[in-house]
Coordinates of C-alpha atoms in Angstrom, one line a residue:
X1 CA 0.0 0.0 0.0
X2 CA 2.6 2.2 1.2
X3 CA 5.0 1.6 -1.9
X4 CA 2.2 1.8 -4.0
X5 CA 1.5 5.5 -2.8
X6 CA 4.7 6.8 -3.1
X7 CA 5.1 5.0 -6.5
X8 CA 2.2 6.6 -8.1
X9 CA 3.2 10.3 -6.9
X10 CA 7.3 9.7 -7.5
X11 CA 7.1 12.1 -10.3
X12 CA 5.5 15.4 -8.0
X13 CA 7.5 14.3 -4.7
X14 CA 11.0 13.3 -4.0
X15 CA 10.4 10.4 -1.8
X16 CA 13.0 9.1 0.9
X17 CA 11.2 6.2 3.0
X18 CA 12.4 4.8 6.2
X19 CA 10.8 1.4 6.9
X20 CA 10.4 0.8 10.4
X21 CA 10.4 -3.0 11.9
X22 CA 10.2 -4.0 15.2
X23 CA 12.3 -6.9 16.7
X24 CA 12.0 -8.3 19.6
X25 CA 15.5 -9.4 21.7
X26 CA 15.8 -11.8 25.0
X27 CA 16.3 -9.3 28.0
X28 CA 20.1 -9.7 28.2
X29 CA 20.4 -8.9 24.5
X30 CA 18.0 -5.9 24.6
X31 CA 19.9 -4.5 28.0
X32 CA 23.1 -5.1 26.5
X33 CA 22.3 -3.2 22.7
X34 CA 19.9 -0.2 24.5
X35 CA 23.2 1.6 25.5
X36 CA 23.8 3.4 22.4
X37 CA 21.2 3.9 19.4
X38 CA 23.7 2.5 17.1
X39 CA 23.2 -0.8 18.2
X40 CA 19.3 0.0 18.9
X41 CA 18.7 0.4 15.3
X42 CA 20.2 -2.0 12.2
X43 CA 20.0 -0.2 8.7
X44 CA 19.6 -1.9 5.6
X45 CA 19.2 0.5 2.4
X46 CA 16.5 -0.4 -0.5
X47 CA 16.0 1.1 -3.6
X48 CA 13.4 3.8 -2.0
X49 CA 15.6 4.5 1.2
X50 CA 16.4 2.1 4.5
X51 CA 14.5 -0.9 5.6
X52 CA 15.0 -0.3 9.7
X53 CA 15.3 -2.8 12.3
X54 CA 14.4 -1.6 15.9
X55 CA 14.9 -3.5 19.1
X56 CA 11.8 -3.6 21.7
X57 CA 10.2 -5.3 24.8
X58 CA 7.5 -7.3 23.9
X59 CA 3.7 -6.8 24.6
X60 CA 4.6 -3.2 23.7
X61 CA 6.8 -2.1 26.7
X62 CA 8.3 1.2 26.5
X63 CA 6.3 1.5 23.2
X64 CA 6.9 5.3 23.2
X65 CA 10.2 5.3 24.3
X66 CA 11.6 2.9 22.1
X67 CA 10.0 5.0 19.2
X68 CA 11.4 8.4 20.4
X69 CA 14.8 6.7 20.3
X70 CA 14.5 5.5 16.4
X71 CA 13.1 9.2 15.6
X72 CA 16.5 10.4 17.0
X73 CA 18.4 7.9 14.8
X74 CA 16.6 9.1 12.2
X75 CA 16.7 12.6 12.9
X76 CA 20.2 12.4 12.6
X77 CA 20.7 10.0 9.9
X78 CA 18.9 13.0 8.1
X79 CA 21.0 15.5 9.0
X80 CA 23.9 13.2 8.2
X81 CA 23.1 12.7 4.5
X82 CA 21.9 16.5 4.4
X83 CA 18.5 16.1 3.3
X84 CA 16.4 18.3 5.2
X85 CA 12.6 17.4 3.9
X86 CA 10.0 19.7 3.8
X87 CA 7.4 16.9 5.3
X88 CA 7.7 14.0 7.1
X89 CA 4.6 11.3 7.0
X90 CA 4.3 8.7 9.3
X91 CA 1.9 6.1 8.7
X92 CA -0.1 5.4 11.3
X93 CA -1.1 7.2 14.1
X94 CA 0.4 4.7 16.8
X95 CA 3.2 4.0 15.8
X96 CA 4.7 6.3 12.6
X97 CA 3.2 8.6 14.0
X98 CA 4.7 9.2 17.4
X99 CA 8.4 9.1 15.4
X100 CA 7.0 11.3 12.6
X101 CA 5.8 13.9 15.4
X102 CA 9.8 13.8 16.7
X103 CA 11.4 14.2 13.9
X104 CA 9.4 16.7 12.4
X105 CA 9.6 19.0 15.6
X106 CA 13.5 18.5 15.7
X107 CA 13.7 19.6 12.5
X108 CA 11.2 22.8 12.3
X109 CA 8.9 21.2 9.7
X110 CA 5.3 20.0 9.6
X111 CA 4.1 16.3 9.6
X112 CA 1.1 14.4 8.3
X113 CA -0.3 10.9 9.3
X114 CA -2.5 7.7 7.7
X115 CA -4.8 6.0 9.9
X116 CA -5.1 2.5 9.2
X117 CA -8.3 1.3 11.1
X118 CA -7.2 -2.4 12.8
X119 CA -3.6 -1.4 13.9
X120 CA -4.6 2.2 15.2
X121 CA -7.6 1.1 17.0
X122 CA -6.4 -1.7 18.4
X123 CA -3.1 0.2 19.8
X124 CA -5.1 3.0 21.3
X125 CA -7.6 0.7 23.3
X126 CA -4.7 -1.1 24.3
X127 CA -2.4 1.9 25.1
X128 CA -5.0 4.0 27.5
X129 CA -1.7 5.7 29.3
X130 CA -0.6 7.2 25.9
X131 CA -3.7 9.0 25.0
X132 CA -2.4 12.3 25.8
X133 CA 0.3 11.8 23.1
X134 CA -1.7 10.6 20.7
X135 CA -4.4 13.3 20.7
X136 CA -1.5 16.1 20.5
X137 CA 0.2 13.7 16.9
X138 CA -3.6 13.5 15.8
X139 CA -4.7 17.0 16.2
X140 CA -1.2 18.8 15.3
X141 CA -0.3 16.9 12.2
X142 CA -1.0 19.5 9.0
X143 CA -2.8 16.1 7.1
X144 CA -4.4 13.0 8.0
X145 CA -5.0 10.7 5.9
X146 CA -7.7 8.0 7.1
X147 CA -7.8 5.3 5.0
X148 CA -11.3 4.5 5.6
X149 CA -14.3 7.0 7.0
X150 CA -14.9 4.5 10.4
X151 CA -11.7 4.7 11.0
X152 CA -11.6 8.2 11.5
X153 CA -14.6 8.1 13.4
X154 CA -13.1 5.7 15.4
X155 CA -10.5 7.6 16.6
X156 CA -12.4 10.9 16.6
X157 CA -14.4 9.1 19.3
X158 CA -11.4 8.3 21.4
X159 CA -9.1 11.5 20.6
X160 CA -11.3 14.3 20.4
X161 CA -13.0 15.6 16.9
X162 CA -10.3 17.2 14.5
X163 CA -10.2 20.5 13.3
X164 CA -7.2 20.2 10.7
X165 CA -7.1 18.9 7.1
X166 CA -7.9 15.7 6.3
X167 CA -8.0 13.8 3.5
X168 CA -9.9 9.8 2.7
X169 CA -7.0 7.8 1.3
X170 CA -8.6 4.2 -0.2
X171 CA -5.8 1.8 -1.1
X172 CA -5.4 1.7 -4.4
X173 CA -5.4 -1.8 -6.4
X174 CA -4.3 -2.7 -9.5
X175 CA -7.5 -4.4 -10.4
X176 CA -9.8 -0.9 -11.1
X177 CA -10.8 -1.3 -14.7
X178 CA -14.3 -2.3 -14.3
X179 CA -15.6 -5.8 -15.8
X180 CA -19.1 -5.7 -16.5
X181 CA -21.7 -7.6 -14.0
X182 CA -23.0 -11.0 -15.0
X183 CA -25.7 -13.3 -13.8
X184 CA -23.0 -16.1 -12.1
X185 CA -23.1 -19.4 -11.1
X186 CA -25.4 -19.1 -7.6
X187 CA -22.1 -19.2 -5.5
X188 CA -20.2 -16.9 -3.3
X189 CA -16.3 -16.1 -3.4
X190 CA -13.9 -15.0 -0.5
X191 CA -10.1 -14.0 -0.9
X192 CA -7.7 -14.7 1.5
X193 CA -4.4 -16.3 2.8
X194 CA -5.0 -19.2 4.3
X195 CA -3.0 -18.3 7.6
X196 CA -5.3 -15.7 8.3
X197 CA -8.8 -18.0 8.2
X198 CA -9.5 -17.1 12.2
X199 CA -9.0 -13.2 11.2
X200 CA -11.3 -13.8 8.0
X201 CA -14.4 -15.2 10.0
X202 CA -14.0 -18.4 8.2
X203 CA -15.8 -20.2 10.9
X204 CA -18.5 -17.8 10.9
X205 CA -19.0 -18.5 7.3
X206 CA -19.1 -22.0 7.8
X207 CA -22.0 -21.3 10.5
X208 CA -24.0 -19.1 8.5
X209 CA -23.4 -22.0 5.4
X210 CA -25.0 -24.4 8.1
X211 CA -27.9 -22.4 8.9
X212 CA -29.0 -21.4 5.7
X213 CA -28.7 -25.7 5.0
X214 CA -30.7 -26.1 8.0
X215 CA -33.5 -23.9 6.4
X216 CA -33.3 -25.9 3.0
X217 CA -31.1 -23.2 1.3
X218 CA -27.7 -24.0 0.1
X219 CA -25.4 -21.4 -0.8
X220 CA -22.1 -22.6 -2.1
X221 CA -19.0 -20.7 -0.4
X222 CA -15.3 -20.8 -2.3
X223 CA -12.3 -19.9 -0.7
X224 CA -9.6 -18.6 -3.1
X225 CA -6.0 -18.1 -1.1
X226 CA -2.8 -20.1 -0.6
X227 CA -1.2 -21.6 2.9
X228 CA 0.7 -24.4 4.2
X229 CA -0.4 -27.8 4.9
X230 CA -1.2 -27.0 8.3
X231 CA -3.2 -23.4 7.4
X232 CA -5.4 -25.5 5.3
X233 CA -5.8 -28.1 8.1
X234 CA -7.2 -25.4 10.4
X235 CA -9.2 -24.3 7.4
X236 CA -10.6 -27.7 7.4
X237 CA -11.1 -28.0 11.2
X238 CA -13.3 -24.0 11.2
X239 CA -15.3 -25.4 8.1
X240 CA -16.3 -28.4 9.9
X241 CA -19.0 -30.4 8.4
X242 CA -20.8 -26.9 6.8
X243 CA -22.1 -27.5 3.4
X244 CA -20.4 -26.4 0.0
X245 CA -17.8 -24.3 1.9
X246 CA -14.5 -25.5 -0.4
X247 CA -11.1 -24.6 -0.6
X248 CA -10.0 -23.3 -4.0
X249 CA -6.7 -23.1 -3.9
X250 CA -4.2 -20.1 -4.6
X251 CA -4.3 -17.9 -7.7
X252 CA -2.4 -15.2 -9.5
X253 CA -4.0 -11.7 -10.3
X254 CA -5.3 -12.8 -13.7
X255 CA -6.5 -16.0 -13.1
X256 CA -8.6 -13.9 -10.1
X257 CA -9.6 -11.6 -12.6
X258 CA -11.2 -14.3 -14.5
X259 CA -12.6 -16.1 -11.7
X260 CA -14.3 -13.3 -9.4
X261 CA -16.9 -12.8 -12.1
X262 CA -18.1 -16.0 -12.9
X263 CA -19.4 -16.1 -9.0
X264 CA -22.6 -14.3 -8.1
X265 CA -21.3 -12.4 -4.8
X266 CA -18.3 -11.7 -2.9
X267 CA -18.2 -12.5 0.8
X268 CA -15.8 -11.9 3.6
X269 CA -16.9 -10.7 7.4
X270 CA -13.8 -10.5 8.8
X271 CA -13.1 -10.1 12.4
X272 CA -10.5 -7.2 12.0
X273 CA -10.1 -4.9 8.8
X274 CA -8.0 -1.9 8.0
X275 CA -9.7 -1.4 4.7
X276 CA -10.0 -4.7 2.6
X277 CA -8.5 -4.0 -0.6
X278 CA -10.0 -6.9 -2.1
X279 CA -13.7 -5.5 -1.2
X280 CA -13.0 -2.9 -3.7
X281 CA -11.4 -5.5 -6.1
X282 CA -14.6 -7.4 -5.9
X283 CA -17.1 -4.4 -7.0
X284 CA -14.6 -3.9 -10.4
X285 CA -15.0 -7.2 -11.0
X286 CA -18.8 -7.0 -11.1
X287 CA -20.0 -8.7 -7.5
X288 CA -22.0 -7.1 -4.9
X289 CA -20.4 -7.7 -1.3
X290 CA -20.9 -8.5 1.9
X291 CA -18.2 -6.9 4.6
X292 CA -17.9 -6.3 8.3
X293 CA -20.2 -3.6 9.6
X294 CA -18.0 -0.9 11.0
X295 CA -14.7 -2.1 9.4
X296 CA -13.5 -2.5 6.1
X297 CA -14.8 0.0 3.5
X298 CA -17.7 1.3 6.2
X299 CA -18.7 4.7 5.2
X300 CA -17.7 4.2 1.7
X301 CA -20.7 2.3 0.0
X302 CA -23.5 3.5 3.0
X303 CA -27.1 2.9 1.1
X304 CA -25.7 1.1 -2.0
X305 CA -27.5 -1.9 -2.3
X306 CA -24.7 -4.5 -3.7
X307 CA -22.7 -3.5 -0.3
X308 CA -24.3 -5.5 2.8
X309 CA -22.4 -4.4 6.3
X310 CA -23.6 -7.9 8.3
X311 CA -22.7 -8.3 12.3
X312 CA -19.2 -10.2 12.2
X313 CA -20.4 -12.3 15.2
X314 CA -23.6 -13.4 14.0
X315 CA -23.5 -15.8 11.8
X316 CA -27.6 -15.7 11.1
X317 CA -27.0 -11.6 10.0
X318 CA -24.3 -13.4 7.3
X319 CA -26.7 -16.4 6.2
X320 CA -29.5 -13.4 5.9
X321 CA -26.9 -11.4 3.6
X322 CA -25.8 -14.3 1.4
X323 CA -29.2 -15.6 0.6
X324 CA -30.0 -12.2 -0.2
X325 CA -27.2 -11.5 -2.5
X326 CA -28.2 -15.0 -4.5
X327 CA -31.9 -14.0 -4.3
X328 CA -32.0 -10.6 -5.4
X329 CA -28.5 -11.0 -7.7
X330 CA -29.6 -9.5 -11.0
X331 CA -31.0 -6.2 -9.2
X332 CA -27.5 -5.6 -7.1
X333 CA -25.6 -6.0 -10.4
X334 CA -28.0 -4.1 -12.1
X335 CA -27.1 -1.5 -9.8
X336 CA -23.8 -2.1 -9.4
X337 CA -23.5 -1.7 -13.2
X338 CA -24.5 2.1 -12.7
X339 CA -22.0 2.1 -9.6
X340 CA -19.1 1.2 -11.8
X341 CA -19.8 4.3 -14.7
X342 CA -19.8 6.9 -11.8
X343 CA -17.5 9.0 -9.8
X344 CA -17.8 6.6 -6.1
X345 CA -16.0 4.3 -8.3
X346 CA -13.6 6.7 -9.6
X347 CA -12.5 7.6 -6.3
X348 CA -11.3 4.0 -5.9
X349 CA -8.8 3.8 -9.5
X350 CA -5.1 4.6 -9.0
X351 CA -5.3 7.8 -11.0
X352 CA -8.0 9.2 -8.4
X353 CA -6.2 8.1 -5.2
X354 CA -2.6 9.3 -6.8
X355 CA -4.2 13.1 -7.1
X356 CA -5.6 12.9 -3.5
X357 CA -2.7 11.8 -2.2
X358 CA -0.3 14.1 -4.1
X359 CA -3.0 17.6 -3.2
X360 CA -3.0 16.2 0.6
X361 CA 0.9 16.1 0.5
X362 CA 0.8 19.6 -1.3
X363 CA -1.4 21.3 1.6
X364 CA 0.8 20.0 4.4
X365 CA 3.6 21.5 2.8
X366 CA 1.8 24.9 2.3

């Protein structure tokens, strides 16, 4: 996602991108390297700028601190290679964002942010004691960029309502040249990797499979995604004995293109979800959906017809949206078909999300 962003505006921006990854030391070994940043932080350069590795507790101890020590690494690695930006964007909130804030205050410039829904949330439920730092990096950065309406909401409702600039960011895909609806063959597909079934509601899929069997409706379910031996053992185990719930095996991006089609609805109520790039992936290849009320694309699609939020943890409110998605299939397409002609769908090609990027960058700066 991120690569992709700073891809499509390369030609506007000169980009220098410091990848931040956490690892995670035995005690001795974190004591031991935590006397001097140099050994705190490993560097290893990539065609866009340095992939960095950054020693931590676990179970995010001394999440702050640990971050505030990387933005001074970085702060000086800048000044080092005398580069002085005129932005610096960290994304998201939680964690870019607190070394974003740093870096950009050492250096007398402004920041922006992204929220990405599941990470940011998630970190500031978890993080209660931080609060206070991240509503100051939330309401003083010159952008935000949310990738997703509820995600902003969600941390609107935790930090305070913003008055700054901000700016929806969907994540582009390279599947946004729309394929036409068609009737398909009565069944529903969901995208995924295999290791990440639990996360995808698989086994709330398989329940919602079984109680639409138990009411003398079938609706077969296919599950397109790779995984080891043992991910599609566990895949096995959450399907269970549900009815026409199959594994499909992996594909690549054309043979998806071909396949997504040729199904009459696209399902996938995961548990946790930033923004679902393959929700929007689904709609350009001509099938209504069914998503996770309150994650995902919420906000997006609110009152389109072919877009059906359902209650992740009730696997009835998922039977109820599949059988209506088979049901009523030719009028969803029907207005799908409009969908894909107008400008909410143009918001969601590369060209679209390149320019909102690029004008969000621009305002920071200015």
């Amino acid at each position: 996602m991120i690569r992709t962003l700073v891809d499509m505006t390369a030609e506007r921006f000169s980009h220098y991108v410091y990848s931040l990854n956490r690892r995670t030391p035995s005690i001795s070994g974190f004591v031991r390297a935590s006397v001097t940043l140099r050994e705190m932080v490993r560097a290893t350069s990539f065609s866009h700028g340095q992939a960095l590795t950054y020693l931590a507790p676990p179970k995010g101890l001394f999440h702050q601190s640990m971050l505030k020590r990387l933005a001074r690494w970085i702060g000086e690695d800048i000044a080092a290679r005398e580069a002085r930006p005129d932005l610096i964007v960290g994304h998201k909130l939680t964690i870019e964002g607190i070394v974003a804030e740093q870096v950009a205050n050492a250096l007398g410039i402004p920041f922006a942010i992204s929220i990405q829904g599941d990470s940011d949330t998630k970190i500031l439920s978890a993080r209660r004691d931080l609060s206070r730092s991240f509503g100051r990096i939330f309401h003083d950065a010159k952008m935000v960029f949310p990738f997703a309406p509820w995600a902003l909401s969600a941390v609107e409702k935790r930090l305070g309502m913003r008055k700054g600039a901000t700016v929806l960011l969907p994540c582009p895909t390279d599947i946004d040249h729309p394929t036409p609806p068609q009737i398909g063959n009565g069944s529903l597909v969901s995208v995924f990797h295999l290791k990440n079934a639990r996360r995808k509601n698989l086994d709330s899929m398989a329940a919602a499979s079984t109680y639409l069997a138990d009411r003398d409706r079938q609706v077969p379910i296919s599950i397109v995604g790779g995984g080891s031996d043992s991910d599609r053992a566990t895949c096995q185990r959450l399907i269970g004995n549900a009815p026409g719930v199959t594994l499909a095996g992996p594909m690549n991006r054309e043979a998806l293109r071909e396949f997504l089609p040729t199904a009459s609805g696209f399902i996938m109520p995961s548990r946790r979800e930033s923004f679902g790039l393959v929700f929007i992936e689904a709609l350009f290849c001509g099938l209504p959906i069914i998503y996770p009320k309150g994650q995902a694309i919420d906000g997006f699609l609110d009152n389109a017809p072919f877009a059906l939020a359902v209650d992740a943890q009730d696997p009835a409110s998922i039977a109820n949206a599949m059988q209506h998605v088979i049901d009523h299939e030719a009028e969803l397409k029907s207005a799908l078909a409009d969908w894909q002609a107008s400008d909410g769908a143009a918001r969601f090609k590369r060209t679209s999300i390149a320019e909102a990027f690029a004008g969000g960058l621009n305002q920071a700066i200015t």
